[in-house]
């Protein structure tokens, strides 16, 4: 990730494929630093890798990097918590230089992007948004040994079930001839290449698009961009449909409808008074959409279409996903988002405070982590409804004050 700026939110990206592998994982995956010395742990890993089709030769080329580095674990423990608002984050990430570079790349690589869209159905601006956010269009790929990072994170007891299969798939990439062990240099948490794929998505989803027989997401731009498109396609991208459009909402409406879990045909949003941001009417057709208010009813407003879910598959953080989808609309020609009125968003500490209050009132908010995730927002909505406040699911200082 560029300058580590989004490492903490890229990390939780959970792919369906990864989930399956974790579920099917043997008991040996539970062994980690607390219960096993490193050498026997590595011997177990080797046995598992060889049984899984990794050759002794591949193991030997990887072996020098299959070491435990406590510095990687310290980085994992020290990850900052992501609690920026959509506008704070998108102001920073959708910076002018990135828009300029993204637009220039779309022009320069037009024929590649056209070919990719024809084959995979995913438009250039969508792929470019991730390409820009993840690595500044392939310029910042990271400096850590992927094998060392994954070995360290798999041996650490925090999330071995996530990282051990990643490590095995990293070995499969070598076995398959896509990369040599020495080429596997990326982000400290194991993401690799211009689109920052973890080895499991790299192994299962990436494609060779320049025809050299190898899937090289580090050096081959064509491979990286087509693989990004194929990942979105594998999530279920719907060809030719929009993903996100900025809208204006009336000052009064049933805010409880503004929820990603609620979908209505555009005709119904139109009847509720929703218009495009520039005042034009939205089509009164049957295309389904959710009303997304990333900062509540006073902030920016979007119609989020079924394709928006694919952004959430890429990264489950709502702020990251909304930013990536918004960046893609900007690359596709949309103007700057309207900033809305004054919004008293909560700090990280205040969100924790709110989460503790919600837990004390019997709500399940997941982890008390200072991040207003899906469950926290759902609890906020219920509380807002009980208090007779606009039920837009967005936690504000006013809400916290009422609850205290
Ligand atoms: Ca290739």
XYZ file of C-alpha atoms and ligand atoms in Angstrom:
405
model
C 0.000 0.000 0.000
C 1.282 3.490 -0.731
C 3.248 4.802 2.239
C 1.428 2.412 4.534
C -1.445 4.848 4.412
C -4.156 2.294 3.962
C -2.452 -0.863 5.199
C -4.805 -1.237 8.116
C -7.868 -1.252 5.927
C -6.503 -3.296 3.078
C -5.651 -6.037 5.516
C -9.145 -7.154 6.470
C -10.086 -7.684 2.829
C -11.586 -11.119 2.970
C -12.074 -13.003 -0.237
C -14.587 -15.739 -0.656
C -11.765 -18.028 -1.750
C -9.774 -17.255 1.361
C -12.787 -17.927 3.527
C -13.224 -21.354 1.991
C -9.603 -22.248 2.518
C -9.711 -21.163 6.126
C -12.823 -23.202 6.752
C -11.246 -26.299 5.261
C -8.024 -25.884 7.165
C -6.484 -28.737 9.177
C -5.775 -28.630 12.892
C -2.062 -28.087 12.296
C -2.970 -24.536 11.285
C -3.843 -23.844 14.897
C -0.250 -24.410 15.972
C 1.681 -21.190 16.278
C 4.292 -19.385 18.303
C 2.634 -19.968 21.693
C 2.546 -23.725 21.390
C 5.383 -24.638 19.046
C 9.040 -23.737 18.490
C 9.789 -22.282 15.072
C 11.838 -25.214 13.726
C 9.213 -27.917 14.298
C 6.575 -25.468 13.059
C 8.528 -24.997 9.848
C 9.024 -28.772 9.518
C 5.238 -29.219 9.777
C 4.734 -26.528 7.181
C 7.208 -28.211 4.854
C 5.428 -31.551 5.199
C 2.118 -29.861 4.452
C 3.549 -28.003 1.446
C 5.161 -31.111 -0.044
C 1.953 -33.100 0.512
C 0.108 -30.288 -1.255
C 2.171 -30.540 -4.425
C 5.073 -28.186 -3.717
C 8.301 -29.706 -5.012
C 11.458 -30.061 -2.936
C 13.124 -27.749 -5.428
C 10.593 -24.967 -4.911
C 10.866 -25.400 -1.154
C 14.645 -25.109 -1.403
C 14.507 -21.852 -3.381
C 12.046 -20.373 -0.895
C 13.725 -21.698 2.262
C 16.154 -18.803 2.859
C 13.155 -16.466 3.163
C 11.019 -18.760 5.305
C 12.178 -17.106 8.489
C 10.445 -15.534 11.446
C 10.861 -11.778 11.724
C 9.405 -10.322 14.934
C 9.504 -6.856 13.321
C 6.694 -7.927 10.968
C 4.589 -9.061 13.918
C 5.276 -5.780 15.700
C 4.042 -3.909 12.620
C 0.919 -6.039 12.598
C 0.264 -5.248 16.256
C 0.955 -1.539 15.821
C -1.450 -0.928 12.955
C -3.139 2.389 13.361
C -6.857 2.393 13.604
C -8.725 3.715 10.663
C -11.401 6.137 11.701
C -11.222 8.899 9.158
C -14.457 10.115 7.661
C -15.238 9.616 3.988
C -14.392 13.245 3.179
C -11.125 13.202 5.152
C -10.017 9.989 3.503
C -11.183 10.817 -0.012
C -9.664 14.304 0.149
C -6.333 12.647 0.853
C -6.593 9.660 -1.459
C -8.360 11.257 -4.419
C -5.673 13.917 -4.639
C -5.312 16.007 -7.792
C -2.001 14.394 -8.823
C -3.615 10.977 -8.600
C -6.599 12.099 -10.685
C -4.231 13.577 -13.277
C -2.108 10.439 -13.444
C -5.145 8.197 -13.537
C -6.702 10.141 -16.409
C -3.393 10.237 -18.291
C -3.030 6.452 -17.899
C -6.564 5.889 -19.136
C -5.726 7.824 -22.299
C -2.303 6.268 -22.764
C -3.473 2.690 -22.212
C -6.863 3.104 -23.860
C -6.536 0.078 -26.132
C -5.510 -2.175 -23.203
C -8.384 -0.931 -21.045
C -10.841 -1.336 -23.935
C -9.702 -4.891 -24.540
C -9.987 -5.665 -20.809
C -13.489 -4.202 -20.599
C -14.591 -6.226 -23.625
C -13.289 -9.423 -22.072
C -14.070 -8.965 -18.376
C -16.807 -6.311 -18.438
C -15.014 -4.044 -15.952
C -14.415 -0.438 -17.093
C -10.957 1.180 -17.038
C -11.805 3.810 -14.398
C -12.790 1.082 -11.915
C -9.553 -0.854 -12.379
C -7.563 2.388 -12.362
C -9.090 3.504 -9.081
C -7.721 0.428 -7.300
C -4.450 0.640 -9.225
C -4.031 4.238 -8.050
C -5.098 3.698 -4.444
C -3.138 0.486 -3.937
C 0.211 1.394 -5.524
C -0.008 4.804 -7.189
C -0.353 3.063 -10.547
C 2.387 0.547 -9.970
C 4.944 2.950 -8.549
C 4.920 1.856 -4.890
C 4.959 -1.914 -4.550
C 6.556 -2.334 -1.111
C 9.980 -3.500 0.013
C 9.403 -6.579 2.136
C 10.006 -10.213 1.338
C 6.554 -11.692 0.869
C 7.699 -15.116 2.045
C 9.295 -13.705 5.178
C 6.229 -11.615 5.968
C 3.815 -14.480 5.490
C 6.010 -16.884 7.455
C 6.089 -14.413 10.334
C 2.346 -13.756 10.253
C 1.511 -17.455 9.875
C 3.749 -18.378 12.826
C 2.368 -15.568 14.968
C -0.737 -16.624 16.872
C -2.961 -13.702 15.934
C -4.275 -14.961 12.576
C -2.469 -18.175 11.552
C -5.595 -19.516 9.843
C -5.537 -16.549 7.513
C -1.832 -16.434 6.733
C -0.777 -20.069 6.608
C -2.846 -20.774 3.447
C -1.488 -17.520 1.989
C 2.037 -18.799 2.545
C 1.241 -22.125 0.868
C -0.275 -20.261 -2.105
C 2.833 -18.078 -2.315
C 4.832 -21.298 -2.707
C 2.367 -22.434 -5.381
C 3.090 -19.266 -7.365
C 6.757 -20.278 -7.438
C 5.884 -23.878 -8.242
C 3.669 -22.688 -11.079
C 6.477 -20.602 -12.591
C 4.673 -17.265 -12.196
C 7.305 -15.740 -9.928
C 10.659 -16.699 -8.507
C 11.116 -16.550 -4.757
C 13.540 -13.644 -5.136
C 10.931 -11.602 -7.064
C 8.363 -11.785 -4.303
C 8.866 -8.372 -2.756
C 5.808 -6.411 -1.623
C 3.951 -4.892 1.289
C 4.896 -6.018 4.792
C 1.612 -7.906 5.215
C 2.100 -10.087 2.145
C 0.285 -8.150 -0.599
C 2.046 -8.307 -3.890
C 2.263 -6.425 -7.159
C 0.583 -3.451 -8.782
C -2.876 -4.372 -7.473
C -1.591 -5.625 -4.084
C -3.065 -9.098 -4.292
C -2.539 -11.530 -1.464
C -1.031 -14.784 -2.765
C -4.340 -16.665 -2.607
C -6.135 -14.255 -4.932
C -2.940 -14.016 -6.994
C -2.803 -17.782 -7.406
C -6.497 -18.353 -8.044
C -7.650 -15.250 -9.912
C -4.763 -13.548 -11.715
C -4.318 -13.890 -15.467
C -1.445 -13.748 -17.957
C -2.551 -10.953 -20.264
C 0.646 -10.135 -22.123
C 0.975 -13.695 -23.316
C 4.423 -14.550 -21.937
C 3.079 -17.567 -20.058
C 3.640 -16.070 -16.607
C 1.338 -14.103 -14.374
C 3.597 -11.264 -13.324
C 1.590 -8.698 -11.366
C 4.755 -6.801 -10.421
C 6.334 -5.956 -13.776
C 3.586 -6.603 -16.307
C 1.058 -3.808 -16.431
C -1.232 -5.853 -18.705
C -1.189 -8.813 -16.312
C -1.875 -6.549 -13.313
C -4.769 -4.612 -14.867
C -6.478 -7.648 -16.368
C -6.090 -9.484 -13.061
C -7.720 -6.596 -11.215
C -10.604 -6.810 -13.687
C -10.827 -10.563 -13.296
C -10.975 -10.210 -9.509
C -13.912 -7.786 -9.814
C -15.526 -10.158 -12.316
C -15.043 -13.074 -9.915
C -16.891 -11.065 -7.255
C -19.840 -10.724 -9.657
C -19.312 -7.436 -11.534
C -22.269 -6.611 -13.780
C -21.154 -5.449 -17.200
C -22.447 -2.086 -18.366
C -24.047 -1.088 -15.056
C -23.060 1.920 -12.943
C -21.515 1.430 -9.494
C -21.971 4.753 -7.724
C -23.625 8.065 -8.648
C -23.733 11.197 -6.589
C -27.232 12.442 -5.819
C -29.015 15.199 -3.958
C -31.557 14.152 -1.388
C -34.516 16.186 -0.103
C -34.082 17.808 3.309
C -36.780 15.568 4.724
C -37.196 11.929 3.930
C -37.323 8.558 5.621
C -33.627 8.330 6.472
C -33.981 4.729 7.615
C -34.175 3.856 3.908
C -30.602 5.122 3.468
C -28.920 1.842 4.261
C -26.860 -0.515 2.085
C -29.112 -3.295 3.315
C -32.110 -1.536 1.724
C -32.478 -1.616 -2.069
C -35.180 0.066 -4.110
C -35.722 0.544 -7.833
C -34.566 3.936 -9.022
C -38.204 4.816 -9.753
C -38.898 4.745 -6.034
C -35.900 6.935 -5.183
C -37.094 9.334 -7.833
C -40.543 9.501 -6.199
C -38.831 10.207 -2.849
C -37.286 13.312 -4.409
C -33.775 12.019 -5.066
C -32.070 13.771 -8.010
C -28.639 13.756 -9.543
C -26.194 16.088 -7.832
C -26.503 18.633 -10.653
C -30.282 18.704 -10.290
C -31.140 16.514 -13.284
C -33.836 13.899 -12.624
C -32.695 10.311 -12.130
C -34.219 7.711 -14.459
C -37.476 6.296 -13.150
C -36.559 2.744 -14.091
C -36.314 -0.540 -12.235
C -32.544 -0.601 -11.692
C -32.002 -1.351 -8.008
C -29.932 0.946 -5.833
C -29.259 1.730 -2.197
C -29.018 5.250 -0.859
C -25.532 5.593 0.614
C -24.906 8.456 3.034
C -21.308 7.839 4.145
C -21.478 10.776 6.609
C -25.161 10.808 7.410
C -28.042 12.860 6.026
C -26.146 16.162 6.126
C -23.207 14.849 4.112
C -22.509 13.576 0.601
C -25.138 11.280 -0.901
C -24.825 8.525 -3.490
C -26.903 5.895 -5.162
C -24.932 2.681 -4.689
C -25.768 0.082 -7.326
C -25.282 -3.709 -7.160
C -21.763 -3.176 -8.578
C -20.844 -1.194 -5.456
C -20.811 -4.498 -3.562
C -17.762 -5.540 -5.555
C -15.860 -2.618 -4.041
C -16.828 -3.913 -0.608
C -15.595 -7.365 -1.622
C -12.232 -5.872 -2.515
C -12.074 -4.117 0.835
C -14.725 -4.370 3.509
C -14.029 -0.928 4.945
C -16.969 1.258 3.949
C -14.823 4.387 3.860
C -12.190 2.754 1.632
C -14.816 1.193 -0.651
C -16.776 4.410 -1.007
C -13.557 6.292 -1.721
C -12.445 3.773 -4.361
C -15.871 3.845 -6.029
C -15.954 7.649 -5.899
C -12.410 7.852 -7.315
C -13.554 5.626 -10.185
C -16.466 7.992 -10.918
C -14.041 10.933 -10.974
C -11.796 9.082 -13.416
C -14.904 8.440 -15.502
C -15.641 12.182 -15.586
C -17.850 12.943 -12.569
C -17.278 16.300 -10.839
C -16.029 16.755 -7.288
C -18.411 15.544 -4.595
C -20.519 18.132 -2.776
C -19.389 18.466 0.827
C -22.795 18.973 2.449
C -23.370 20.869 5.685
C -21.505 20.900 8.988
C -21.198 17.417 10.442
C -19.891 16.682 13.923
C -18.214 13.359 13.269
C -16.814 11.410 16.188
C -13.140 10.844 16.883
C -11.742 7.350 17.169
C -11.923 7.567 20.975
C -15.493 8.850 20.886
C -16.564 6.011 18.622
C -15.101 3.548 21.123
C -17.023 5.329 23.851
C -20.214 5.087 21.802
C -19.565 1.415 21.106
C -19.149 0.715 24.836
C -22.467 2.454 25.523
C -24.147 0.427 22.778
C -22.704 -2.819 24.165
C -23.948 -1.876 27.647
C -27.393 -1.463 26.105
C -27.287 -4.948 24.677
C -26.194 -4.274 21.087
C -23.723 -6.416 19.198
C -21.256 -3.988 17.624
C -18.579 -6.578 16.902
C -15.252 -5.463 18.356
C -15.104 -2.211 20.327
C -12.510 -0.873 17.930
C -13.331 2.762 17.243
C -14.434 1.945 13.691
C -18.063 2.560 12.768
C -18.496 -0.697 10.863
C -21.634 -2.411 9.650
C -22.836 -3.617 13.056
C -22.094 -0.340 14.824
C -24.019 1.538 12.156
C -26.950 -0.854 12.455
C -27.045 -0.302 16.238
C -26.804 3.455 15.746
C -29.800 3.318 13.427
C -31.936 1.523 16.028
C -30.917 3.992 18.729
C -31.656 6.950 16.450
C -35.096 5.528 15.741
C -35.777 5.079 19.461
C -34.710 8.656 20.173
C -36.724 10.055 17.270
C -33.573 11.301 15.491
C -33.000 11.052 11.707
C -32.150 7.345 11.434
C -29.272 7.678 8.960
C -26.973 5.223 10.842
C -24.235 7.840 11.157
C -22.817 8.378 14.661
C -22.404 12.045 15.513
C -21.431 14.083 18.574
C -25.118 14.935 19.073
C -26.011 11.265 19.298
C -23.184 10.518 21.731
C -24.262 13.443 23.930
C -27.848 12.148 23.997
C -26.696 8.702 25.018
C -24.411 9.948 27.780
Ca 2.414 -12.281 -18.321
